[in-house]
GROMACS .gro file of N, CA and C in nm:
model
  462
    1UNK      N    1   7.284  11.042  10.993
    1UNK     CA    2   7.411  11.107  10.976
    1UNK      C    3   7.431  11.148  10.830
    2UNK      N    4   7.391  11.061  10.740
    2UNK     CA    5   7.409  11.087  10.598
    2UNK      C    6   7.340  11.217  10.556
    3UNK      N    7   7.218  11.240  10.608
    3UNK     CA    8   7.143  11.360  10.571
    3UNK      C    9   7.202  11.487  10.631
    4UNK      N   10   7.276  11.476  10.740
    4UNK     CA   11   7.332  11.593  10.806
    4UNK      C   12   7.463  11.640  10.741
    5UNK      N   13   7.519  11.561  10.652
    5UNK     CA   14   7.647  11.597  10.590
    5UNK      C   15   7.627  11.690  10.471
    6UNK      N   16   7.726  11.776  10.448
    6UNK     CA   17   7.720  11.866  10.331
    6UNK      C   18   7.788  11.802  10.210
    7UNK      N   19   7.853  11.690  10.229
    7UNK     CA   20   7.915  11.616  10.119
    7UNK      C   21   7.854  11.476  10.115
    8UNK      N   22   7.872  11.412  10.004
    8UNK     CA   23   7.817  11.277   9.988
    8UNK      C   24   7.888  11.179  10.082
    9UNK      N   25   7.810  11.092  10.141
    9UNK     CA   26   7.865  10.984  10.221
    9UNK      C   27   7.858  10.859  10.136
   10UNK      N   28   7.972  10.801  10.110
   10UNK     CA   29   7.975  10.680  10.030
   10UNK      C   30   7.980  10.563  10.126
   11UNK      N   31   7.870  10.489  10.133
   11UNK     CA   32   7.856  10.377  10.225
   11UNK      C   33   7.907  10.251  10.159
   12UNK      N   34   8.017  10.198  10.209
   12UNK     CA   35   8.081  10.083  10.146
   12UNK      C   36   7.989   9.962  10.140
   13UNK      N   37   7.908   9.942  10.242
   13UNK     CA   38   7.819   9.826  10.240
   13UNK      C   39   7.709   9.844  10.136
   14UNK      N   40   7.660   9.966  10.123
   14UNK     CA   41   7.555   9.994  10.026
   14UNK      C   42   7.605   9.977   9.883
   15UNK      N   43   7.721  10.034   9.854
   15UNK     CA   44   7.771  10.024   9.717
   15UNK      C   45   7.817   9.882   9.684
   16UNK      N   46   7.866   9.810   9.784
   16UNK     CA   47   7.905   9.670   9.761
   16UNK      C   48   7.782   9.587   9.727
   17UNK      N   49   7.674   9.608   9.799
   17UNK     CA   50   7.550   9.536   9.770
   17UNK      C   51   7.501   9.566   9.629
   18UNK      N   52   7.509   9.693   9.589
   18UNK     CA   53   7.466   9.730   9.454
   18UNK      C   54   7.550   9.661   9.348
   19UNK      N   55   7.681   9.655   9.370
   19UNK     CA   56   7.769   9.590   9.273
   19UNK      C   57   7.738   9.441   9.264
   20UNK      N   58   7.720   9.378   9.378
   20UNK     CA   59   7.689   9.235   9.378
   20UNK      C   60   7.558   9.209   9.305
   21UNK      N   61   7.457   9.287   9.337
   21UNK     CA   62   7.327   9.268   9.273
   21UNK      C   63   7.335   9.296   9.123
   22UNK      N   64   7.414   9.396   9.086
   22UNK     CA   65   7.431   9.427   8.945
   22UNK      C   66   7.502   9.317   8.868
   23UNK      N   67   7.601   9.257   8.931
   23UNK     CA   68   7.674   9.147   8.867
   23UNK      C   69   7.584   9.026   8.845
   24UNK      N   70   7.495   9.003   8.938
   24UNK     CA   71   7.411   8.883   8.934
   24UNK      C   72   7.270   8.910   8.883
   25UNK      N   73   7.242   9.039   8.854
   25UNK     CA   74   7.110   9.078   8.806
   25UNK      C   75   7.001   9.022   8.898
   26UNK      N   76   7.019   9.047   9.028
   26UNK     CA   77   6.925   8.995   9.128
   26UNK      C   78   6.924   9.086   9.249
   27UNK      N   79   6.823   9.069   9.332
   27UNK     CA   80   6.817   9.140   9.459
   27UNK      C   81   6.902   9.064   9.561
   28UNK      N   82   6.958   9.136   9.657
   28UNK     CA   83   7.046   9.074   9.756
   28UNK      C   84   6.979   8.959   9.829
   29UNK      N   85   6.850   8.971   9.854
   29UNK     CA   86   6.781   8.866   9.929
   29UNK      C   87   6.772   8.736   9.850
   30UNK      N   88   6.793   8.743   9.719
   30UNK     CA   89   6.787   8.623   9.635
   30UNK      C   90   6.924   8.555   9.621
   31UNK      N   91   7.027   8.619   9.669
   31UNK     CA   92   7.162   8.570   9.646
   31UNK      C   93   7.216   8.490   9.764
   32UNK      N   94   7.305   8.400   9.733
   32UNK     CA   95   7.373   8.321   9.835
   32UNK      C   96   7.512   8.384   9.856
   33UNK      N   97   7.525   8.461   9.963
   33UNK     CA   98   7.647   8.535   9.989
   33UNK      C   99   7.718   8.480  10.112
   34UNK      N  100   7.850   8.479  10.105
   34UNK     CA  101   7.931   8.440  10.219
   34UNK      C  102   8.025   8.556  10.249
   35UNK      N  103   8.025   8.600  10.372
   35UNK     CA  104   8.106   8.712  10.417
   35UNK      C  105   8.224   8.660  10.497
   36UNK      N  106   8.343   8.710  10.466
   36UNK     CA  107   8.462   8.683  10.547
   36UNK      C  108   8.502   8.814  10.613
   37UNK      N  109   8.526   8.810  10.743
   37UNK     CA  110   8.564   8.932  10.813
   37UNK      C  111   8.593   8.904  10.959
   38UNK      N  112   8.610   9.012  11.032
   38UNK     CA  113   8.636   9.000  11.175
   38UNK      C  114   8.509   8.954  11.246
   39UNK      N  115   8.522   8.915  11.370
   39UNK     CA  116   8.405   8.876  11.447
   39UNK      C  117   8.307   8.993  11.460
   40UNK      N  118   8.361   9.115  11.475
   40UNK     CA  119   8.274   9.233  11.486
   40UNK      C  120   8.195   9.254  11.358
   41UNK      N  121   8.260   9.238  11.244
   41UNK     CA  122   8.190   9.251  11.116
   41UNK      C  123   8.076   9.150  11.107
   42UNK      N  124   8.104   9.029  11.150
   42UNK     CA  125   8.002   8.924  11.143
   42UNK      C  126   7.887   8.950  11.240
   43UNK      N  127   7.918   8.998  11.360
   43UNK     CA  128   7.816   9.021  11.461
   43UNK      C  129   7.723   9.136  11.425
   44UNK      N  130   7.777   9.237  11.357
   44UNK     CA  131   7.698   9.355  11.326
   44UNK      C  132   7.627   9.348  11.191
   45UNK      N  133   7.643   9.239  11.121
   45UNK     CA  134   7.575   9.219  10.992
   45UNK      C  135   7.591   9.342  10.903
   46UNK      N  136   7.714   9.386  10.883
   46UNK     CA  137   7.739   9.505  10.803
   46UNK      C  138   7.704   9.486  10.656
   47UNK      N  139   7.715   9.364  10.610
   47UNK     CA  140   7.684   9.335  10.471
   47UNK      C  141   7.561   9.247  10.462
   48UNK      N  142   7.486   9.263  10.354
   48UNK     CA  143   7.369   9.176  10.339
   48UNK      C  144   7.415   9.033  10.315
   49UNK      N  145   7.360   8.940  10.387
   49UNK     CA  146   7.395   8.800  10.366
   49UNK      C  147   7.270   8.716  10.374
   50UNK      N  148   7.274   8.608  10.305
   50UNK     CA  149   7.162   8.517  10.312
   50UNK      C  150   7.179   8.428  10.434
   51UNK      N  151   7.073   8.368  10.473
   51UNK     CA  152   7.074   8.278  10.587
   51UNK      C  153   7.161   8.157  10.556
   52UNK      N  154   7.243   8.116  10.650
   52UNK     CA  155   7.333   8.004  10.624
   52UNK      C  156   7.258   7.874  10.594
   53UNK      N  157   7.130   7.871  10.625
   53UNK     CA  158   7.051   7.750  10.597
   53UNK      C  159   7.046   7.720  10.447
   54UNK      N  160   7.058   7.823  10.364
   54UNK     CA  161   7.051   7.801  10.220
   54UNK      C  162   7.173   7.725  10.167
   55UNK      N  163   7.278   7.714  10.247
   55UNK     CA  164   7.397   7.641  10.207
   55UNK      C  165   7.396   7.497  10.257
   56UNK      N  166   7.302   7.464  10.340
   56UNK     CA  167   7.292   7.327  10.388
   56UNK      C  168   7.358   7.303  10.521
   57UNK      N  169   7.333   7.185  10.575
   57UNK     CA  170   7.381   7.147  10.707
   57UNK      C  171   7.534   7.138  10.713
   58UNK      N  172   7.595   7.089  10.606
   58UNK     CA  173   7.741   7.076  10.605
   58UNK      C  174   7.807   7.213  10.619
   59UNK      N  175   7.753   7.314  10.549
   59UNK     CA  176   7.807   7.449  10.560
   59UNK      C  177   7.791   7.502  10.703
   60UNK      N  178   7.676   7.479  10.762
   60UNK     CA  179   7.651   7.525  10.899
   60UNK      C  180   7.756   7.468  10.994
   61UNK      N  181   7.796   7.343  10.970
   61UNK     CA  182   7.898   7.280  11.055
   61UNK      C  183   8.036   7.341  11.030
   62UNK      N  184   8.063   7.382  10.907
   62UNK     CA  185   8.195   7.437  10.870
   62UNK      C  186   8.208   7.586  10.898
   63UNK      N  187   8.094   7.655  10.910
   63UNK     CA  188   8.095   7.801  10.920
   63UNK      C  189   8.185   7.853  11.032
   64UNK      N  190   8.179   7.796  11.148
   64UNK     CA  191   8.260   7.843  11.261
   64UNK      C  192   8.409   7.827  11.231
   65UNK      N  193   8.445   7.718  11.166
   65UNK     CA  194   8.586   7.697  11.129
   65UNK      C  195   8.629   7.799  11.024
   66UNK      N  196   8.544   7.825  10.927
   66UNK     CA  197   8.577   7.926  10.825
   66UNK      C  198   8.599   8.062  10.892
   67UNK      N  199   8.515   8.094  10.989
   67UNK     CA  200   8.529   8.222  11.058
   67UNK      C  201   8.659   8.228  11.137
   68UNK      N  202   8.692   8.120  11.206
   68UNK     CA  203   8.819   8.116  11.281
   68UNK      C  204   8.938   8.135  11.186
   69UNK      N  205   8.933   8.070  11.071
   69UNK     CA  206   9.041   8.083  10.974
   69UNK      C  207   9.050   8.226  10.922
   70UNK      N  208   8.936   8.288  10.892
   70UNK     CA  209   8.936   8.426  10.844
   70UNK      C  210   8.996   8.520  10.948
   71UNK      N  211   8.957   8.504  11.074
   71UNK     CA  212   9.010   8.588  11.181
   71UNK      C  213   9.162   8.567  11.196
   72UNK      N  214   9.209   8.445  11.182
   72UNK     CA  215   9.352   8.417  11.191
   72UNK      C  216   9.429   8.481  11.075
   73UNK      N  217   9.371   8.474  10.956
   73UNK     CA  218   9.434   8.537  10.839
   73UNK      C  219   9.444   8.687  10.860
   74UNK      N  220   9.337   8.748  10.909
   74UNK     CA  221   9.337   8.892  10.936
   74UNK      C  222   9.444   8.926  11.040
   75UNK      N  223   9.454   8.846  11.145
   75UNK     CA  224   9.555   8.867  11.249
   75UNK      C  225   9.696   8.854  11.190
   76UNK      N  226   9.715   8.757  11.100
   76UNK     CA  227   9.846   8.741  11.036
   76UNK      C  228   9.885   8.867  10.958
   77UNK      N  229   9.790   8.921  10.884
   77UNK     CA  230   9.818   9.042  10.805
   77UNK      C  231   9.851   9.158  10.898
   78UNK      N  232   9.772   9.174  11.004
   78UNK     CA  233   9.795   9.284  11.098
   78UNK      C  234   9.930   9.273  11.167
   79UNK      N  235   9.980   9.151  11.184
   79UNK     CA  236  10.110   9.134  11.250
   79UNK      C  237  10.226   9.135  11.151
   80UNK      N  238  10.197   9.166  11.025
   80UNK     CA  239  10.304   9.179  10.927
   80UNK      C  240  10.335   9.052  10.850
   81UNK      N  241  10.253   8.951  10.862
   81UNK     CA  242  10.277   8.824  10.793
   81UNK      C  243  10.189   8.807  10.670
   82UNK      N  244  10.183   8.911  10.588
   82UNK     CA  245  10.097   8.908  10.469
   82UNK      C  246  10.139   8.798  10.372
   83UNK      N  247  10.267   8.776  10.359
   83UNK     CA  248  10.316   8.673  10.265
   83UNK      C  249  10.265   8.536  10.306
   84UNK      N  250  10.263   8.507  10.435
   84UNK     CA  251  10.212   8.380  10.484
   84UNK      C  252  10.060   8.374  10.479
   85UNK      N  253   9.995   8.487  10.494
   85UNK     CA  254   9.849   8.491  10.498
   85UNK      C  255   9.786   8.473  10.360
   86UNK      N  256   9.855   8.519  10.256
   86UNK     CA  257   9.799   8.515  10.121
   86UNK      C  258   9.757   8.374  10.078
   87UNK      N  259   9.844   8.272  10.089
   87UNK     CA  260   9.800   8.138  10.049
   87UNK      C  261   9.691   8.082  10.141
   88UNK      N  262   9.688   8.127  10.265
   88UNK     CA  263   9.582   8.082  10.356
   88UNK      C  264   9.446   8.134  10.310
   89UNK      N  265   9.443   8.258  10.261
   89UNK     CA  266   9.319   8.314  10.210
   89UNK      C  267   9.274   8.236  10.087
   90UNK      N  268   9.366   8.209   9.998
   90UNK     CA  269   9.332   8.131   9.877
   90UNK      C  270   9.277   7.994   9.917
   91UNK      N  271   9.340   7.931  10.015
   91UNK     CA  272   9.294   7.799  10.062
   91UNK      C  273   9.154   7.809  10.123
   92UNK      N  274   9.128   7.913  10.201
   92UNK     CA  275   8.996   7.932  10.261
   92UNK      C  276   8.890   7.951  10.154
   93UNK      N  277   8.921   8.033  10.055
   93UNK     CA  278   8.827   8.055   9.944
   93UNK      C  279   8.800   7.922   9.872
   94UNK      N  280   8.904   7.845   9.851
   94UNK     CA  281   8.887   7.714   9.785
   94UNK      C  282   8.800   7.619   9.868
   95UNK      N  283   8.807   7.630  10.000
   95UNK     CA  284   8.723   7.547  10.087
   95UNK      C  285   8.576   7.592  10.082
   96UNK      N  286   8.554   7.718  10.057
   96UNK     CA  287   8.418   7.774  10.055
   96UNK      C  288   8.350   7.751   9.921
   97UNK      N  289   8.424   7.756   9.813
   97UNK     CA  290   8.364   7.748   9.679
   97UNK      C  291   8.275   7.627   9.653
   98UNK      N  292   8.303   7.509   9.708
   98UNK     CA  293   8.213   7.396   9.682
   98UNK      C  294   8.068   7.420   9.730
   99UNK      N  295   8.048   7.517   9.817
   99UNK     CA  296   7.913   7.549   9.863
   99UNK      C  297   7.838   7.638   9.763
  100UNK      N  298   7.907   7.675   9.655
  100UNK     CA  299   7.850   7.749   9.542
  100UNK      C  300   7.782   7.881   9.580
  101UNK      N  301   7.853   7.967   9.654
  101UNK     CA  302   7.793   8.098   9.682
  101UNK      C  303   7.792   8.183   9.555
  102UNK      N  304   7.698   8.276   9.546
  102UNK     CA  305   7.699   8.371   9.436
  102UNK      C  306   7.816   8.467   9.450
  103UNK      N  307   7.854   8.496   9.574
  103UNK     CA  308   7.967   8.585   9.598
  103UNK      C  309   8.028   8.557   9.735
  104UNK      N  310   8.159   8.574   9.740
  104UNK     CA  311   8.234   8.569   9.866
  104UNK      C  312   8.285   8.711   9.888
  105UNK      N  313   8.238   8.774   9.994
  105UNK     CA  314   8.272   8.914  10.022
  105UNK      C  315   8.393   8.919  10.115
  106UNK      N  316   8.498   8.988  10.071
  106UNK     CA  317   8.615   9.009  10.156
  106UNK      C  318   8.585   9.130  10.243
  107UNK      N  319   8.521   9.106  10.356
  107UNK     CA  320   8.467   9.211  10.440
  107UNK      C  321   8.565   9.272  10.538
  108UNK      N  322   8.692   9.276  10.504
  108UNK     CA  323   8.792   9.335  10.593
  108UNK      C  324   8.907   9.385  10.505
  109UNK      N  325   8.958   9.503  10.535
  109UNK     CA  326   9.063   9.561  10.451
  109UNK      C  327   9.190   9.475  10.448
  110UNK      N  328   9.216   9.401  10.556
  110UNK     CA  329   9.333   9.312  10.555
  110UNK      C  330   9.318   9.201  10.452
  111UNK      N  331   9.196   9.153  10.432
  111UNK     CA  332   9.173   9.051  10.330
  111UNK      C  333   9.188   9.111  10.191
  112UNK      N  334   9.140   9.233  10.174
  112UNK     CA  335   9.156   9.303  10.046
  112UNK      C  336   9.304   9.320  10.013
  113UNK      N  337   9.382   9.353  10.114
  113UNK     CA  338   9.524   9.381  10.093
  113UNK      C  339   9.601   9.260  10.041
  114UNK      N  340   9.554   9.140  10.070
  114UNK     CA  341   9.626   9.020  10.027
  114UNK      C  342   9.551   8.940   9.921
  115UNK      N  343   9.446   8.999   9.865
  115UNK     CA  344   9.361   8.923   9.773
  115UNK      C  345   9.422   8.901   9.636
  116UNK      N  346   9.516   8.985   9.595
  116UNK     CA  347   9.585   8.971   9.466
  116UNK      C  348   9.493   8.921   9.355
  117UNK      N  349   9.527   8.811   9.292
  117UNK     CA  350   9.452   8.760   9.178
  117UNK      C  351   9.315   8.707   9.210
  118UNK      N  352   9.284   8.687   9.337
  118UNK     CA  353   9.152   8.636   9.373
  118UNK      C  354   9.039   8.727   9.326
  119UNK      N  355   9.062   8.858   9.331
  119UNK     CA  356   8.955   8.951   9.294
  119UNK      C  357   8.924   8.947   9.146
  120UNK      N  358   9.008   8.882   9.068
  120UNK     CA  359   8.979   8.865   8.926
  120UNK      C  360   8.873   8.758   8.904
  121UNK      N  361   8.851   8.675   9.005
  121UNK     CA  362   8.751   8.570   8.995
  121UNK      C  363   8.612   8.632   9.012
  122UNK      N  364   8.518   8.583   8.937
  122UNK     CA  365   8.383   8.641   8.934
  122UNK      C  366   8.310   8.629   9.068
  123UNK      N  367   8.348   8.534   9.150
  123UNK     CA  368   8.274   8.513   9.275
  123UNK      C  369   8.333   8.588   9.394
  124UNK      N  370   8.447   8.656   9.377
  124UNK     CA  371   8.510   8.730   9.486
  124UNK      C  372   8.475   8.878   9.475
  125UNK      N  373   8.430   8.935   9.586
  125UNK     CA  374   8.392   9.076   9.591
  125UNK      C  375   8.482   9.146   9.693
  126UNK      N  376   8.551   9.250   9.647
  126UNK     CA  377   8.641   9.328   9.731
  126UNK      C  378   8.581   9.466   9.756
  127UNK      N  379   8.518   9.486   9.872
  127UNK     CA  380   8.454   9.616   9.901
  127UNK      C  381   8.551   9.734   9.898
  128UNK      N  382   8.677   9.713   9.931
  128UNK     CA  383   8.773   9.824   9.931
  128UNK      C  384   8.796   9.874   9.789
  129UNK      N  385   8.807   9.783   9.693
  129UNK     CA  386   8.822   9.823   9.553
  129UNK      C  387   8.696   9.894   9.504
  130UNK      N  388   8.582   9.843   9.544
  130UNK     CA  389   8.455   9.905   9.506
  130UNK      C  390   8.446  10.046   9.565
  131UNK      N  391   8.487  10.060   9.690
  131UNK     CA  392   8.488  10.192   9.755
  131UNK      C  393   8.582  10.287   9.682
  132UNK      N  394   8.700  10.240   9.649
  132UNK     CA  395   8.797  10.325   9.577
  132UNK      C  396   8.739  10.372   9.444
  133UNK      N  397   8.680  10.279   9.369
  133UNK     CA  398   8.619  10.315   9.241
  133UNK      C  399   8.507  10.417   9.260
  134UNK      N  400   8.426  10.399   9.363
  134UNK     CA  401   8.316  10.492   9.390
  134UNK      C  402   8.367  10.630   9.429
  135UNK      N  403   8.473  10.634   9.507
  135UNK     CA  404   8.532  10.763   9.547
  135UNK      C  405   8.588  10.836   9.426
  136UNK      N  406   8.654  10.763   9.338
  136UNK     CA  407   8.709  10.824   9.217
  136UNK      C  408   8.595  10.877   9.129
  137UNK      N  409   8.490  10.797   9.112
  137UNK     CA  410   8.375  10.840   9.032
  137UNK      C  411   8.311  10.965   9.093
  138UNK      N  412   8.298  10.968   9.225
  138UNK     CA  413   8.241  11.086   9.292
  138UNK      C  414   8.329  11.207   9.267
  139UNK      N  415   8.461  11.191   9.284
  139UNK     CA  416   8.554  11.303   9.264
  139UNK      C  417   8.547  11.354   9.120
  140UNK      N  418   8.544  11.264   9.024
  140UNK     CA  419   8.535  11.305   8.883
  140UNK      C  420   8.408  11.385   8.857
  141UNK      N  421   8.297  11.338   8.913
  141UNK     CA  422   8.170  11.409   8.895
  141UNK      C  423   8.176  11.547   8.960
  142UNK      N  424   8.227  11.552   9.083
  142UNK     CA  425   8.238  11.681   9.153
  142UNK      C  426   8.333  11.775   9.079
  143UNK      N  427   8.444  11.724   9.030
  143UNK     CA  428   8.541  11.804   8.957
  143UNK      C  429   8.480  11.859   8.829
  144UNK      N  430   8.400  11.777   8.762
  144UNK     CA  431   8.332  11.820   8.640
  144UNK      C  432   8.235  11.934   8.671
  145UNK      N  433   8.161  11.922   8.781
  145UNK     CA  434   8.067  12.027   8.820
  145UNK      C  435   8.139  12.157   8.854
  146UNK      N  436   8.252  12.145   8.923
  146UNK     CA  437   8.331  12.264   8.959
  146UNK      C  438   8.383  12.330   8.832
  147UNK      N  439   8.434  12.251   8.740
  147UNK     CA  440   8.486  12.307   8.616
  147UNK      C  441   8.376  12.373   8.533
  148UNK      N  442   8.257  12.312   8.531
  148UNK     CA  443   8.145  12.372   8.459
  148UNK      C  444   8.106  12.505   8.522
  149UNK      N  445   8.102  12.511   8.654
  149UNK     CA  446   8.066  12.634   8.724
  149UNK      C  447   8.172  12.741   8.698
  150UNK      N  448   8.297  12.702   8.699
  150UNK     CA  449   8.407  12.797   8.676
  150UNK      C  450   8.404  12.851   8.532
  151UNK      N  451   8.369  12.763   8.439
  151UNK     CA  452   8.367  12.800   8.297
  151UNK      C  453   8.235  12.864   8.255
  152UNK      N  454   8.149  12.893   8.350
  152UNK     CA  455   8.024  12.961   8.319
  152UNK      C  456   7.910  12.868   8.286
  153UNK      N  457   7.921  12.743   8.330
  153UNK     CA  458   7.810  12.650   8.313
  153UNK      C  459   7.803  12.586   8.177
  154UNK      N  460   7.909  12.594   8.101
  154UNK     CA  461   7.906  12.534   7.967
  154UNK      C  462   7.918  12.385   7.974
   0.00000   0.00000   0.00000
């Protein structure tokens, strides 16, 4: 699909992976990543993640509970309870951090919407913010090219 388009396709998963790897100066396969998102996001492996075995047996036991909590937080936001969901997200992140992931990916726009100060932490990755930055950078580049063409290529 990407090759058939006449405009650039900005793939949120691709640019998120690049940002994570750039922050850690490593390849995605070398990183310990934890993804929070809907069940569909988790089932389709939209984001690169390491095998949960690298986090140990205790994490494997907790993973299903973390996923249930993430899905509930997303449902809370969708139903208009963002104020109540925000501290739940912070609590979930705090429960995950002892497993020492290189990054915790907020793989759902509802999580991004309530992330507030969390995204200031080095281990939290917000793909929606990354996508917005990439779209702005693309627009600036395209606008510069249009202006150069209009001004005679100067």
